[in-house]
CSV table of C-alpha atoms in Angstrom, one decimal:
chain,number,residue,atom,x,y,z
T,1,UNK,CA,0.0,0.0,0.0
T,2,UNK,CA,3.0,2.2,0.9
T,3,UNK,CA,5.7,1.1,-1.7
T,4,UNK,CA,6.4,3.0,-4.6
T,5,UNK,CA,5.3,6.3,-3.9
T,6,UNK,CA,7.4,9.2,-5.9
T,7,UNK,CA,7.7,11.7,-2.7
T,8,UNK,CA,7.4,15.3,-5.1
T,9,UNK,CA,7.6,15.6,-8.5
T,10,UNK,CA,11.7,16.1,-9.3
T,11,UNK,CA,12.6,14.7,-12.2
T,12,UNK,CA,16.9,14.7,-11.9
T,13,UNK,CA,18.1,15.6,-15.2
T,14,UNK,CA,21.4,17.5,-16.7
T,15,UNK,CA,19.8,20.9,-18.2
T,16,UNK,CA,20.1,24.3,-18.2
T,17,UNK,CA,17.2,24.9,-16.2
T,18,UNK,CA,17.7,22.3,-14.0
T,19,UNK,CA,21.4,24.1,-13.2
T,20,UNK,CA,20.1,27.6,-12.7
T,21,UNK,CA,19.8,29.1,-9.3
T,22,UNK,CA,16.5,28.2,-7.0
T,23,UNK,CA,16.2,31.3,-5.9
T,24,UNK,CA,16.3,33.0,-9.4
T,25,UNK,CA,13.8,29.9,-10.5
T,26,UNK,CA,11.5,30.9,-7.4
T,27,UNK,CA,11.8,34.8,-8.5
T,28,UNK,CA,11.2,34.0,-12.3
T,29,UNK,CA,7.9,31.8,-11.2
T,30,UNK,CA,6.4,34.3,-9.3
T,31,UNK,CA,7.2,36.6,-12.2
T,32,UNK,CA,5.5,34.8,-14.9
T,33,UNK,CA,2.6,33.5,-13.0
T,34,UNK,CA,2.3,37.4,-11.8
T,35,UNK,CA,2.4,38.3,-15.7
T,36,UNK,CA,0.0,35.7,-16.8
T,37,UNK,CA,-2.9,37.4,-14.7
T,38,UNK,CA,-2.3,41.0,-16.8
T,39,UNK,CA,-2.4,38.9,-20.2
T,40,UNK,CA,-6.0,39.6,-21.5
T,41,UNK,CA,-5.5,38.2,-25.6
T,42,UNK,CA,-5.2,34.6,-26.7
T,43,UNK,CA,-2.1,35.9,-28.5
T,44,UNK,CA,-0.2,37.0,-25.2
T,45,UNK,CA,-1.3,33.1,-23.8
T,46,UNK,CA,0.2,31.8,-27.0
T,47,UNK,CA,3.7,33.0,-26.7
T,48,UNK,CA,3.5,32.4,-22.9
T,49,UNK,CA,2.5,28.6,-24.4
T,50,UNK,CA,5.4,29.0,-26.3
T,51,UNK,CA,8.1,30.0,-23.6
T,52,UNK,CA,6.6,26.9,-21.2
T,53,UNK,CA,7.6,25.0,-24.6
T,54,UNK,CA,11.1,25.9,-25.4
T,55,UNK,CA,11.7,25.8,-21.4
T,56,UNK,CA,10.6,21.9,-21.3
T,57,UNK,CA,12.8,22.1,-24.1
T,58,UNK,CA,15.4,23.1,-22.5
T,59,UNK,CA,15.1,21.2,-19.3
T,60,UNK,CA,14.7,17.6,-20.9
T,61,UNK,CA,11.2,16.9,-19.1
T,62,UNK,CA,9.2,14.7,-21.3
T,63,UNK,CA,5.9,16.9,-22.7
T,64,UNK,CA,3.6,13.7,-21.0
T,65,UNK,CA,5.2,14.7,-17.4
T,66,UNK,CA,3.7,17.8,-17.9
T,67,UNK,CA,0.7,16.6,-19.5
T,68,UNK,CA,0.1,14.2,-16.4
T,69,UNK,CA,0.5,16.8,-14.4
T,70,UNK,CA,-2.7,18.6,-14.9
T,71,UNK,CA,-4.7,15.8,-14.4
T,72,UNK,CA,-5.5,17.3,-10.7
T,73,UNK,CA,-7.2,20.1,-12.2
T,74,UNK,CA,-9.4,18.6,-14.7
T,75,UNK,CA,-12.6,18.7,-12.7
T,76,UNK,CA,-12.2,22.7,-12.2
T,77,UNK,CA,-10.8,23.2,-15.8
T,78,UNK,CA,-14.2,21.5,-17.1
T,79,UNK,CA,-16.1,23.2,-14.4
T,80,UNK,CA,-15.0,26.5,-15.0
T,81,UNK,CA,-15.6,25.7,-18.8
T,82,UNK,CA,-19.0,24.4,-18.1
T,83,UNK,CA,-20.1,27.1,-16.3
T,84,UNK,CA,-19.0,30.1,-18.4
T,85,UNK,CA,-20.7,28.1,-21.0
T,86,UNK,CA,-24.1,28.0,-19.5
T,87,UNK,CA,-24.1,30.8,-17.4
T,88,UNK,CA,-22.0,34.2,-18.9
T,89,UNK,CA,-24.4,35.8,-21.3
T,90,UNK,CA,-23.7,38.0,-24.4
T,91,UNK,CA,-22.5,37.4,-28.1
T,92,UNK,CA,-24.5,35.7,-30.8
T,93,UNK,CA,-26.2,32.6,-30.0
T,94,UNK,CA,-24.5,29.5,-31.2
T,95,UNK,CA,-26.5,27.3,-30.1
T,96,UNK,CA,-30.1,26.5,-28.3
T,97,UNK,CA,-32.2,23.4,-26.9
T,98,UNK,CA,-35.2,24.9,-24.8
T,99,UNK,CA,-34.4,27.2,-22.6
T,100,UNK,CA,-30.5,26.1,-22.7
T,101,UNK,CA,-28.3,28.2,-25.0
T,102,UNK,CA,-24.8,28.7,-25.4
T,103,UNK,CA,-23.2,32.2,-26.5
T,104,UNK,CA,-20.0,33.4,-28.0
T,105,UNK,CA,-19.3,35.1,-24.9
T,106,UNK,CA,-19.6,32.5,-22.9
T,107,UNK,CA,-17.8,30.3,-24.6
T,108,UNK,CA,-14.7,32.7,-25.3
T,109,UNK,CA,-14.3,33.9,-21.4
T,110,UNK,CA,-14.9,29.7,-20.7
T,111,UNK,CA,-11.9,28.8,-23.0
T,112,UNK,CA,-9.7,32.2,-21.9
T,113,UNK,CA,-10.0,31.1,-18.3
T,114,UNK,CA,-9.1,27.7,-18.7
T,115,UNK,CA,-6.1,28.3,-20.6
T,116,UNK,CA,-4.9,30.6,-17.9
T,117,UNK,CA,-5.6,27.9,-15.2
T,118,UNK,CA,-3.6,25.6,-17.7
T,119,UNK,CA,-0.8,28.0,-18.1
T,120,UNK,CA,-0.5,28.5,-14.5
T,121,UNK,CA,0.0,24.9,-13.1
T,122,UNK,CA,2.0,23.9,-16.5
T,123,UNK,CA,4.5,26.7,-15.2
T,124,UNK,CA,4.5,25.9,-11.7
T,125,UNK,CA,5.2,22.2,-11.9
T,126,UNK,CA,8.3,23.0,-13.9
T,127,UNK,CA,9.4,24.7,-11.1
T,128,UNK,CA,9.1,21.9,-9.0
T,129,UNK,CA,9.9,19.4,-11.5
T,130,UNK,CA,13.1,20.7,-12.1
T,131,UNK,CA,14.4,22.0,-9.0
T,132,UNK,CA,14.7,19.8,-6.2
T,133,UNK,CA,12.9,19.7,-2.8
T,134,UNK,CA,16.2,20.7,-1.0
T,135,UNK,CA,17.3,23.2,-3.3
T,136,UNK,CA,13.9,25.1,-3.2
T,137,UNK,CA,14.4,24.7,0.6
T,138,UNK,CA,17.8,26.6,0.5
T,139,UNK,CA,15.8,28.8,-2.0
T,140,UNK,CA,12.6,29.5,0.2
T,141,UNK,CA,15.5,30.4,3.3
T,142,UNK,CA,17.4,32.7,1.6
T,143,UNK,CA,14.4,34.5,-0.1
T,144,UNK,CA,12.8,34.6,3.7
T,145,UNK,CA,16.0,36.0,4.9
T,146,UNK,CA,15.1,40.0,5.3
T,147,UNK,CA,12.2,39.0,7.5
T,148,UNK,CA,14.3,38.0,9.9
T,149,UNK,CA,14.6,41.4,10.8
T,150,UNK,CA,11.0,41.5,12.0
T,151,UNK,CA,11.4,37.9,14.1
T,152,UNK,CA,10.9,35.4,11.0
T,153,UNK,CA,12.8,32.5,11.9
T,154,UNK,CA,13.7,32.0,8.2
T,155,UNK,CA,17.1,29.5,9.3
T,156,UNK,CA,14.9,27.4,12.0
T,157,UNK,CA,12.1,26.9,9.2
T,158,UNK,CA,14.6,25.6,6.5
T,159,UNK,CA,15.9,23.8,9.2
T,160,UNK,CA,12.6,22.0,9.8
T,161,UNK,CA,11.6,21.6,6.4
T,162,UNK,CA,15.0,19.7,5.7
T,163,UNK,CA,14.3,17.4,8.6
T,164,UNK,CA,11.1,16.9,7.2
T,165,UNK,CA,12.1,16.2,3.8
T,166,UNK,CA,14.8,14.0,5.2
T,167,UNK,CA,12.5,11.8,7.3
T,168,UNK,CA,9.5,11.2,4.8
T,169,UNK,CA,10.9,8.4,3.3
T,170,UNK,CA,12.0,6.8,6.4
T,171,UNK,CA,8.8,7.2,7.9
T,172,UNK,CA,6.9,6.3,4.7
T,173,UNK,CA,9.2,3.0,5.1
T,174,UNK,CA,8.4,2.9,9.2
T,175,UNK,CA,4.8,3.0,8.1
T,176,UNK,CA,4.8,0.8,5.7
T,177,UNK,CA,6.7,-1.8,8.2
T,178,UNK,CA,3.7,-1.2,10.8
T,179,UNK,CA,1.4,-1.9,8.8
T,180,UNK,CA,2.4,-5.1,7.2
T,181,UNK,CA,3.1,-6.6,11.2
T,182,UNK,CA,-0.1,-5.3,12.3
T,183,UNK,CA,-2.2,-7.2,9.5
T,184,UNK,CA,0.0,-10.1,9.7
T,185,UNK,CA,-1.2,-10.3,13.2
T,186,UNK,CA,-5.0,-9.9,11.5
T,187,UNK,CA,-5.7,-5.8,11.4
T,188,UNK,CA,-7.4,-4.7,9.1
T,189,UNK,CA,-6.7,-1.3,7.2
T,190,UNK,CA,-8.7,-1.4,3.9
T,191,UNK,CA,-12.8,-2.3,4.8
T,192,UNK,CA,-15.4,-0.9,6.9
T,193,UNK,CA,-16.6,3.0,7.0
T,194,UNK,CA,-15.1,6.1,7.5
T,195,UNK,CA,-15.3,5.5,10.9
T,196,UNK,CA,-14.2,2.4,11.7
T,197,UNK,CA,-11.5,2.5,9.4
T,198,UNK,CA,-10.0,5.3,11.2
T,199,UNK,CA,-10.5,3.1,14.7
T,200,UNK,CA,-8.8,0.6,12.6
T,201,UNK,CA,-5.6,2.9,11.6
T,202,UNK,CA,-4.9,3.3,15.7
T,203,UNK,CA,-2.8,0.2,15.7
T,204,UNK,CA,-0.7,1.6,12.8
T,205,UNK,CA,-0.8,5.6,14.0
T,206,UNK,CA,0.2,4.8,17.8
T,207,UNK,CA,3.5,2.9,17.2
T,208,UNK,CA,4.0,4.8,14.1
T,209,UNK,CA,3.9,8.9,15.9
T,210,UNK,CA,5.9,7.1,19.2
T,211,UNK,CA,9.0,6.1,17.2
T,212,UNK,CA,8.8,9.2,15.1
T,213,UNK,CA,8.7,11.5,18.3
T,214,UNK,CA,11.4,8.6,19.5
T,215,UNK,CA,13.6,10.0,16.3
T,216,UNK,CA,13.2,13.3,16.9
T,217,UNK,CA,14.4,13.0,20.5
T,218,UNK,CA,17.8,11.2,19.1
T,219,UNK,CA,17.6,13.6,16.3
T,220,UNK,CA,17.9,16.9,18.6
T,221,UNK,CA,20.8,14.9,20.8
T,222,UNK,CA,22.6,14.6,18.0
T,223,UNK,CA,22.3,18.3,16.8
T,224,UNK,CA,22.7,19.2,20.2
T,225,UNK,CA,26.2,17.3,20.8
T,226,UNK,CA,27.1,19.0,17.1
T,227,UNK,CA,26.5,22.3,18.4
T,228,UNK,CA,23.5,23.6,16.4
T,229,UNK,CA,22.9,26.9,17.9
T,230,UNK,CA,20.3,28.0,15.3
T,231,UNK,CA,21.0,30.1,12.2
T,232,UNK,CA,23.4,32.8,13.2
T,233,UNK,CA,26.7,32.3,11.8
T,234,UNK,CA,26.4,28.9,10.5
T,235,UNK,CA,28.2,28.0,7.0
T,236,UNK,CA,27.0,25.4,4.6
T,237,UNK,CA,29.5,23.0,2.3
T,238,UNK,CA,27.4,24.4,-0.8
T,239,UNK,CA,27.1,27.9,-1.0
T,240,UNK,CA,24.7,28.9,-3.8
T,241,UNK,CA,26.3,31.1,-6.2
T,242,UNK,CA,24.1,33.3,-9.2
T,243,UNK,CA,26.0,33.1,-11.9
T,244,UNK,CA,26.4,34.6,-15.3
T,245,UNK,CA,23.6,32.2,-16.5
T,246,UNK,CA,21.3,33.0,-13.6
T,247,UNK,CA,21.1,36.7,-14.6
T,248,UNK,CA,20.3,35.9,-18.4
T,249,UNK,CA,17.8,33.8,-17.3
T,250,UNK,CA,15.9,36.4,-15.0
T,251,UNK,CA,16.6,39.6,-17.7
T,252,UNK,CA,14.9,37.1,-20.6
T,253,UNK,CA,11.9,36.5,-17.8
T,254,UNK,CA,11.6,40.5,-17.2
T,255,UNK,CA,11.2,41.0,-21.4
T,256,UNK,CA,9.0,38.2,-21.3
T,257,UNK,CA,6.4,39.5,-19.0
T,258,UNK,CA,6.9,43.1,-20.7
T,259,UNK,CA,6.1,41.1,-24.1
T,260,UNK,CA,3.1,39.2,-22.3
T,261,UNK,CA,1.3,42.4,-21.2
T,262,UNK,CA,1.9,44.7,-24.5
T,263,UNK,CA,1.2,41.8,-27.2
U,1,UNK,CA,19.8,27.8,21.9
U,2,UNK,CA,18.6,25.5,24.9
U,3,UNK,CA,18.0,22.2,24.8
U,4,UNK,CA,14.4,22.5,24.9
U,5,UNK,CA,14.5,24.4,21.6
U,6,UNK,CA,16.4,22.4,19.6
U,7,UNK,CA,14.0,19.8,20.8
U,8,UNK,CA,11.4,21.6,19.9
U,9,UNK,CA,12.9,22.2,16.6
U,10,UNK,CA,13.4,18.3,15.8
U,11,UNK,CA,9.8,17.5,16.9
U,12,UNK,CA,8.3,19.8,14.5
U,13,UNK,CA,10.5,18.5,11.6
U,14,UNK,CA,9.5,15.0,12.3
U,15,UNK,CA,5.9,16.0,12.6
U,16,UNK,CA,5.9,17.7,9.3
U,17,UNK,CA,7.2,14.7,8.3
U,18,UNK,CA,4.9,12.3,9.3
U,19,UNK,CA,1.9,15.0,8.1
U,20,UNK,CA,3.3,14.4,4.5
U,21,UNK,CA,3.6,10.8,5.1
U,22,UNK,CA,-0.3,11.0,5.8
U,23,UNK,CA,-1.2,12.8,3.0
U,24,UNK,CA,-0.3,9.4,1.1
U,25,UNK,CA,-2.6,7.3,3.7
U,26,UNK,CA,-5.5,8.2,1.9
U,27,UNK,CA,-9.1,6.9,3.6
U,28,UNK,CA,-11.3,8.7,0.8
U,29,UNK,CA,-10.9,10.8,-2.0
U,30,UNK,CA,-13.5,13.3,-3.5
U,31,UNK,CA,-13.8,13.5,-7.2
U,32,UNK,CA,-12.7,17.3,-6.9
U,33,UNK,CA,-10.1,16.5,-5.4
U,34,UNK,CA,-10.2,17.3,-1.7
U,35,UNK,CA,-9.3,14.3,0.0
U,36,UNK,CA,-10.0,12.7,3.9
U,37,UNK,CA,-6.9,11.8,5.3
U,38,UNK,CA,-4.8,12.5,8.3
U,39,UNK,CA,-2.7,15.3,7.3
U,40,UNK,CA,-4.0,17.7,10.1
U,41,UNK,CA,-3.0,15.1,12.9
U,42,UNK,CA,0.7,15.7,13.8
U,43,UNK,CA,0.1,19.9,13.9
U,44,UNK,CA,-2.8,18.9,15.6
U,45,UNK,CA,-0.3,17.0,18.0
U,46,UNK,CA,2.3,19.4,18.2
U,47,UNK,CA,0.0,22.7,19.2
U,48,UNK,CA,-1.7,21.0,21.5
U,49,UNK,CA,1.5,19.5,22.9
U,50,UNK,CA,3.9,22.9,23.0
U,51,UNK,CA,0.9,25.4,22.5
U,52,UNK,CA,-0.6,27.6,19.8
U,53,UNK,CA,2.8,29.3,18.7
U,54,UNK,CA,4.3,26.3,17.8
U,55,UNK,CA,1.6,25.0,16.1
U,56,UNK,CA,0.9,27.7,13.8
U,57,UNK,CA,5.2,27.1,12.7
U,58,UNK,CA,4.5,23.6,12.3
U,59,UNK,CA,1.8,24.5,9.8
U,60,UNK,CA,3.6,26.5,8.3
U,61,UNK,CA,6.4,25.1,7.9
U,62,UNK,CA,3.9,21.6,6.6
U,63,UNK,CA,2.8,24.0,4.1
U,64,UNK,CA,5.9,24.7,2.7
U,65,UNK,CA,6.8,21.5,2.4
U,66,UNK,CA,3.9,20.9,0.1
U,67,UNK,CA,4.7,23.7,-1.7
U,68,UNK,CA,8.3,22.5,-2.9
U,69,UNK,CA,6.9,19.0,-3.1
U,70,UNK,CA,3.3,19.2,-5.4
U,71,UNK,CA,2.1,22.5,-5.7
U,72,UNK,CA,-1.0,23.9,-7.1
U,73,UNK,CA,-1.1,27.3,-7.4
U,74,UNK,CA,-4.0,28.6,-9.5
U,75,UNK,CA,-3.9,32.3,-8.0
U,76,UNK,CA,-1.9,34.7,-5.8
U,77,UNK,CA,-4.2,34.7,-3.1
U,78,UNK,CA,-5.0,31.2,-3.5
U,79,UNK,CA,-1.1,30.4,-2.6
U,80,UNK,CA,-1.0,32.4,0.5
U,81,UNK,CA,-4.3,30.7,2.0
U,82,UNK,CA,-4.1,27.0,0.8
U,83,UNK,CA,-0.5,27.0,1.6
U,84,UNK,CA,0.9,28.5,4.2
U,85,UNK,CA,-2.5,29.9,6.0
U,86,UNK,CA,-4.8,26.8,6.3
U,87,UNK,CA,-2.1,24.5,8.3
U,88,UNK,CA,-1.2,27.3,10.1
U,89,UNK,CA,-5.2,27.7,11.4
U,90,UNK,CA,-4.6,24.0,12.6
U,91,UNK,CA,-2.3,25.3,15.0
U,92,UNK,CA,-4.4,27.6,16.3
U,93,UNK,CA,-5.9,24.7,18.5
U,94,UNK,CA,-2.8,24.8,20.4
U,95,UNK,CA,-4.3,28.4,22.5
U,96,UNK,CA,-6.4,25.9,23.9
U,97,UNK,CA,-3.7,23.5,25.1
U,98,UNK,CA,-4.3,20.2,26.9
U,99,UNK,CA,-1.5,20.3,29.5
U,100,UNK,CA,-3.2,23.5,31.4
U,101,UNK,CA,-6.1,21.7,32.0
U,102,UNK,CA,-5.2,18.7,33.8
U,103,UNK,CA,-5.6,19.2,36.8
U,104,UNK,CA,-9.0,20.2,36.5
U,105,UNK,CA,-9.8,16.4,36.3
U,106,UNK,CA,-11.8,16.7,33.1
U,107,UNK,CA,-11.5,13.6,30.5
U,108,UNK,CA,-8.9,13.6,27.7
U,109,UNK,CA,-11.5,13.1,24.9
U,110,UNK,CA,-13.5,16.4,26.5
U,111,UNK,CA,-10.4,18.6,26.8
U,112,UNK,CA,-9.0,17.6,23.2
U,113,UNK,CA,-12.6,18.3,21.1
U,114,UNK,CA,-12.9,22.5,21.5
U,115,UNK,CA,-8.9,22.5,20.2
U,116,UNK,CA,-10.0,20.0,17.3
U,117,UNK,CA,-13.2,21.9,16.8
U,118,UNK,CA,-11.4,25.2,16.7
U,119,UNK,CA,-8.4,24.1,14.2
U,120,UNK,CA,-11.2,22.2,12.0
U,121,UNK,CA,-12.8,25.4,11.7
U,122,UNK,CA,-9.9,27.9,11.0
U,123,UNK,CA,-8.8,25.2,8.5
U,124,UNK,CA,-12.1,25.4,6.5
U,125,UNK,CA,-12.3,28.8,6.5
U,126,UNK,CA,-8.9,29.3,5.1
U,127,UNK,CA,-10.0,27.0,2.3
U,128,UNK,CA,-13.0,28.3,2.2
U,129,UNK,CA,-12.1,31.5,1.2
U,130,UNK,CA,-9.8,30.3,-1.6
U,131,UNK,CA,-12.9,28.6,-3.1
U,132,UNK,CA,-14.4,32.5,-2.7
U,133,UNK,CA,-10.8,33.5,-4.2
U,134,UNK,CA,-10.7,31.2,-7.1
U,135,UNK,CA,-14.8,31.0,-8.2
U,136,UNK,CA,-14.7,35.1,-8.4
U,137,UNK,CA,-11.9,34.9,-10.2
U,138,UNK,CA,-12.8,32.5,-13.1
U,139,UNK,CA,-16.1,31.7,-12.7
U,140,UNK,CA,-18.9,33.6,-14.2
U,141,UNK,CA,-20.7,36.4,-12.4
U,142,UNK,CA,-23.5,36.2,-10.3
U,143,UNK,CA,-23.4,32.2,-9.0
U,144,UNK,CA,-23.7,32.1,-5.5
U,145,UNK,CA,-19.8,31.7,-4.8
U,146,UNK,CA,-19.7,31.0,-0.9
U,147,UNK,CA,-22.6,28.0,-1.4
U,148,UNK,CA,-20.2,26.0,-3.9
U,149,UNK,CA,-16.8,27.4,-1.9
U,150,UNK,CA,-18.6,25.6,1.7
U,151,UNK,CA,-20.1,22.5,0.2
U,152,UNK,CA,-17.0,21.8,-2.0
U,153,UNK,CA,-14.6,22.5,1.1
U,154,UNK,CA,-16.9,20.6,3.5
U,155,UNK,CA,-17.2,17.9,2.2
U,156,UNK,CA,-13.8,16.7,3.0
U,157,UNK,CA,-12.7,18.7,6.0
U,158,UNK,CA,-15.7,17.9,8.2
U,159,UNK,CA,-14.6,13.9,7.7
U,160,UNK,CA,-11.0,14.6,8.2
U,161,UNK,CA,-12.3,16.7,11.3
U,162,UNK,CA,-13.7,13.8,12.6
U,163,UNK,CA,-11.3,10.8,12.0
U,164,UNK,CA,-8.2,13.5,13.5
U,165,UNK,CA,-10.3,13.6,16.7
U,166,UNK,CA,-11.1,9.7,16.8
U,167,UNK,CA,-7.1,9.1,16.0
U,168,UNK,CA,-5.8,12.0,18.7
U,169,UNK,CA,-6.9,11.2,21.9
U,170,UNK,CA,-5.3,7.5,22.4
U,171,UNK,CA,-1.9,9.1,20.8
U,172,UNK,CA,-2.3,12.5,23.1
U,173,UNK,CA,-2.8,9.3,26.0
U,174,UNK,CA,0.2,7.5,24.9
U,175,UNK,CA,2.3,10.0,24.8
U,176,UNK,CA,1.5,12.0,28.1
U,177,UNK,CA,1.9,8.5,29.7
U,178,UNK,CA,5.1,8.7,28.3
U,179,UNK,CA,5.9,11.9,29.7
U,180,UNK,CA,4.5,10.9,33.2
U,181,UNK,CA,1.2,12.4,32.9
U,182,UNK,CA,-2.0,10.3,33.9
């Protein structure tokens, strides 16, 4: 029930995208999806279309990842569609059974919105699908940084998000172990209600959060014993650097929303 | 930074941890997409362990997480309250904390429901307000926005309400027996 579950979506690859700086990646993404929502033409959507393009391109993802990856937001692309359809007025009438009719008006704003909902998670999961959990971690610190000045703990968060992203597979695997005992000894994790199947998951939740808090006691000796003293002054073995590449990258993203919101 | 912090620190990473590991232990899933599982348990755990602070980081820090592992991000404001802002509500049950009232000789499962009840409630709003957020947004004018936004929302937070409560109090039990508490 456990096994073989991809934790996030990173797809390790050799590109150019894949090499460029998290934070700049973070910055660019919050640029384009910013742009996309001042892009009011089908033209504008088509040459954003057309940068997602050469950037999967560029970053070696196979189109179908990307494809697949919409498949979440398939029930609000179609109901957005369908209810633009039937319910924004205006236009000629294209076409009418009783006292149902669909407009052009309806149908243009249907299409328009879905391809910006499109747009927006096709550019989103190439963020994550080419940058990895870690490195959006070291991104997401660094970008939190200046609010440290008003009390964020921008080094303790990163902190905790690496220990979390460092102990979902083990406890996926601890869970996973749990489990199979507790049926061999007859539980039962898969029939029943709502109800009883979450009386049934005690067996496996019980053990499961008492070792996990169990790690996290042995986890904090061991920082403790390394001297972890928080944030301040603490160096890492992999600095990130922006380099030459990183600055293209982000001046080509600032043309491209000027180009998105004039075309 | 004292030993209770760093503690602190650890137990909120392994938390977040096991949240994500719940959001794979899936007991129901919605053809929208909402689906009932566990997620809310371990910031449930944490806030009401260490308090509402705490909590609230935990959430946060859960909804980061998510963030750099499977995003969906359909809108600005969307981001802020799906992400960040709904897991944080969670630890909002932690103002209510169980430790402070146990003296007072009340049972576990009585002192645990108005901090379920409370984080339940700040979670649905949160999402409730991104269904507000996204319906206004690309859905026509004029529907009744806050009807779909509640039932849509409801539908799977009320259940996952529910289950988090059945699932906390023998774990909250466990746990303060651990620690020395009756």
């Amino acid at each position: 029930m456990l096994r073989n579950i991809t934790i996030g979506q990173y797809m390790a690859r050799d590109s150019i995208i894949h090499n460029l700086d998290p934070r700049i990646k973070i910055v660019i993404t919050i640029m384009m999806i910013t742009a996309l929502f001042f892009i009011d033409t089908f033209s504008g959507y088509g040459l954003f279309f057309l940068s997602v393009l050469v950037i999967i391109y560029l970053s070696r993802i196979p189109l179908i990842r990307i494809i697949r990856g919409l498949k979440p937001v398939l029930f609000l692309v179609l109901l957005t569609l369908i209810l633009h359809i039937f319910f924004t007025r205006g236009g000629e009438v294209i076409w009418q059974w009783g006292f149902i009719s669909i407009e052009a008006e309806g149908l243009y704003t249907g299409l328009f919105m879905v391809t910006r909902i499109i747009l927006l998670i096709m550019f989103t999961s190439l963020l994550t699908l080419t940058t990895s959990p870690l490195e959006l971690t070291n991104g997401i610190e660094y970008l939190l940084s200046p609010l440290k000045r008003v009390g964020v703990p921008a080094s303790e968060l990163a902190m905790m998000m690496t220990i979390a992203l460092r102990f979902i597979p083990t406890l996926l695997e601890e869970a996973d172990k749990i489990m199979k005992a507790q049926m061999a000894r007859g539980a039962d994790f898969e029939s029943g209600n709502l109800v009883k199947r979450a009386r049934n998951l005690i067996p496996l939740l019980v053990p499961l959060f008492i070792s996990a808090f169990r790690r996290a006691d042995d986890l904090a000796l061991a920082m403790e014993s390394r001297c972890y003293h928080g944030g301040e002054g603490r160096t890492r073995l992999h600095e990130l650097k922006v380099r030459a590449g990183d600055f293209i990258a982000l001046a080509l993203a600032l043309l491209l929303c000027v180009a998105f919101i004039y075309f | 930074m004292q030993k209770k912090r760093i503690r602190l620190l650890a137990e909120m990473g392994v938390a977040v941890a096991l949240a994500a590991v719940f959001n794979f232990i899936t007991l129901f899933r919605m053809p929208q997409g909402g689906s009932v599982n566990l997620e809310m348990l371990p910031i449930l755990v944490v806030s009401l362990r260490w308090g509402g602070i705490p909590g609230i980081i935990t959430g946060l820090v859960y909804g980061l997480v998510q963030l750099a592992l499977d995003p969906y991000v359909v809108h600005p404001l969307q981001f802020l309250l799906d992400y960040p802002l709904a897991y944080m509500m969670v630890g909002i049950a932690g103002f209510l904390p169980v430790r402070n009232m146990l003296d007072e000789g009340i049972k576990l499962y009585l002192r645990v429901l108005p901090g379920v009840l409370l984080a339940g409630f700040g979670r649905f709003l949160a999402h409730f307000l991104t269904g507000v957020v996204f319906f206004s947004e690309f859905a026509p004018e004029g529907q009744k926005v806050w009807v779909y936004s509640a039932i849509y929302n409801g539908t799977y937070i009320l259940p996952s309400i529910l289950i988090s409560y059945i699932i906390i109090i023998p774990i909250l039990r466990r746990l303060l027996k651990n620690e020395g508490f009756k």
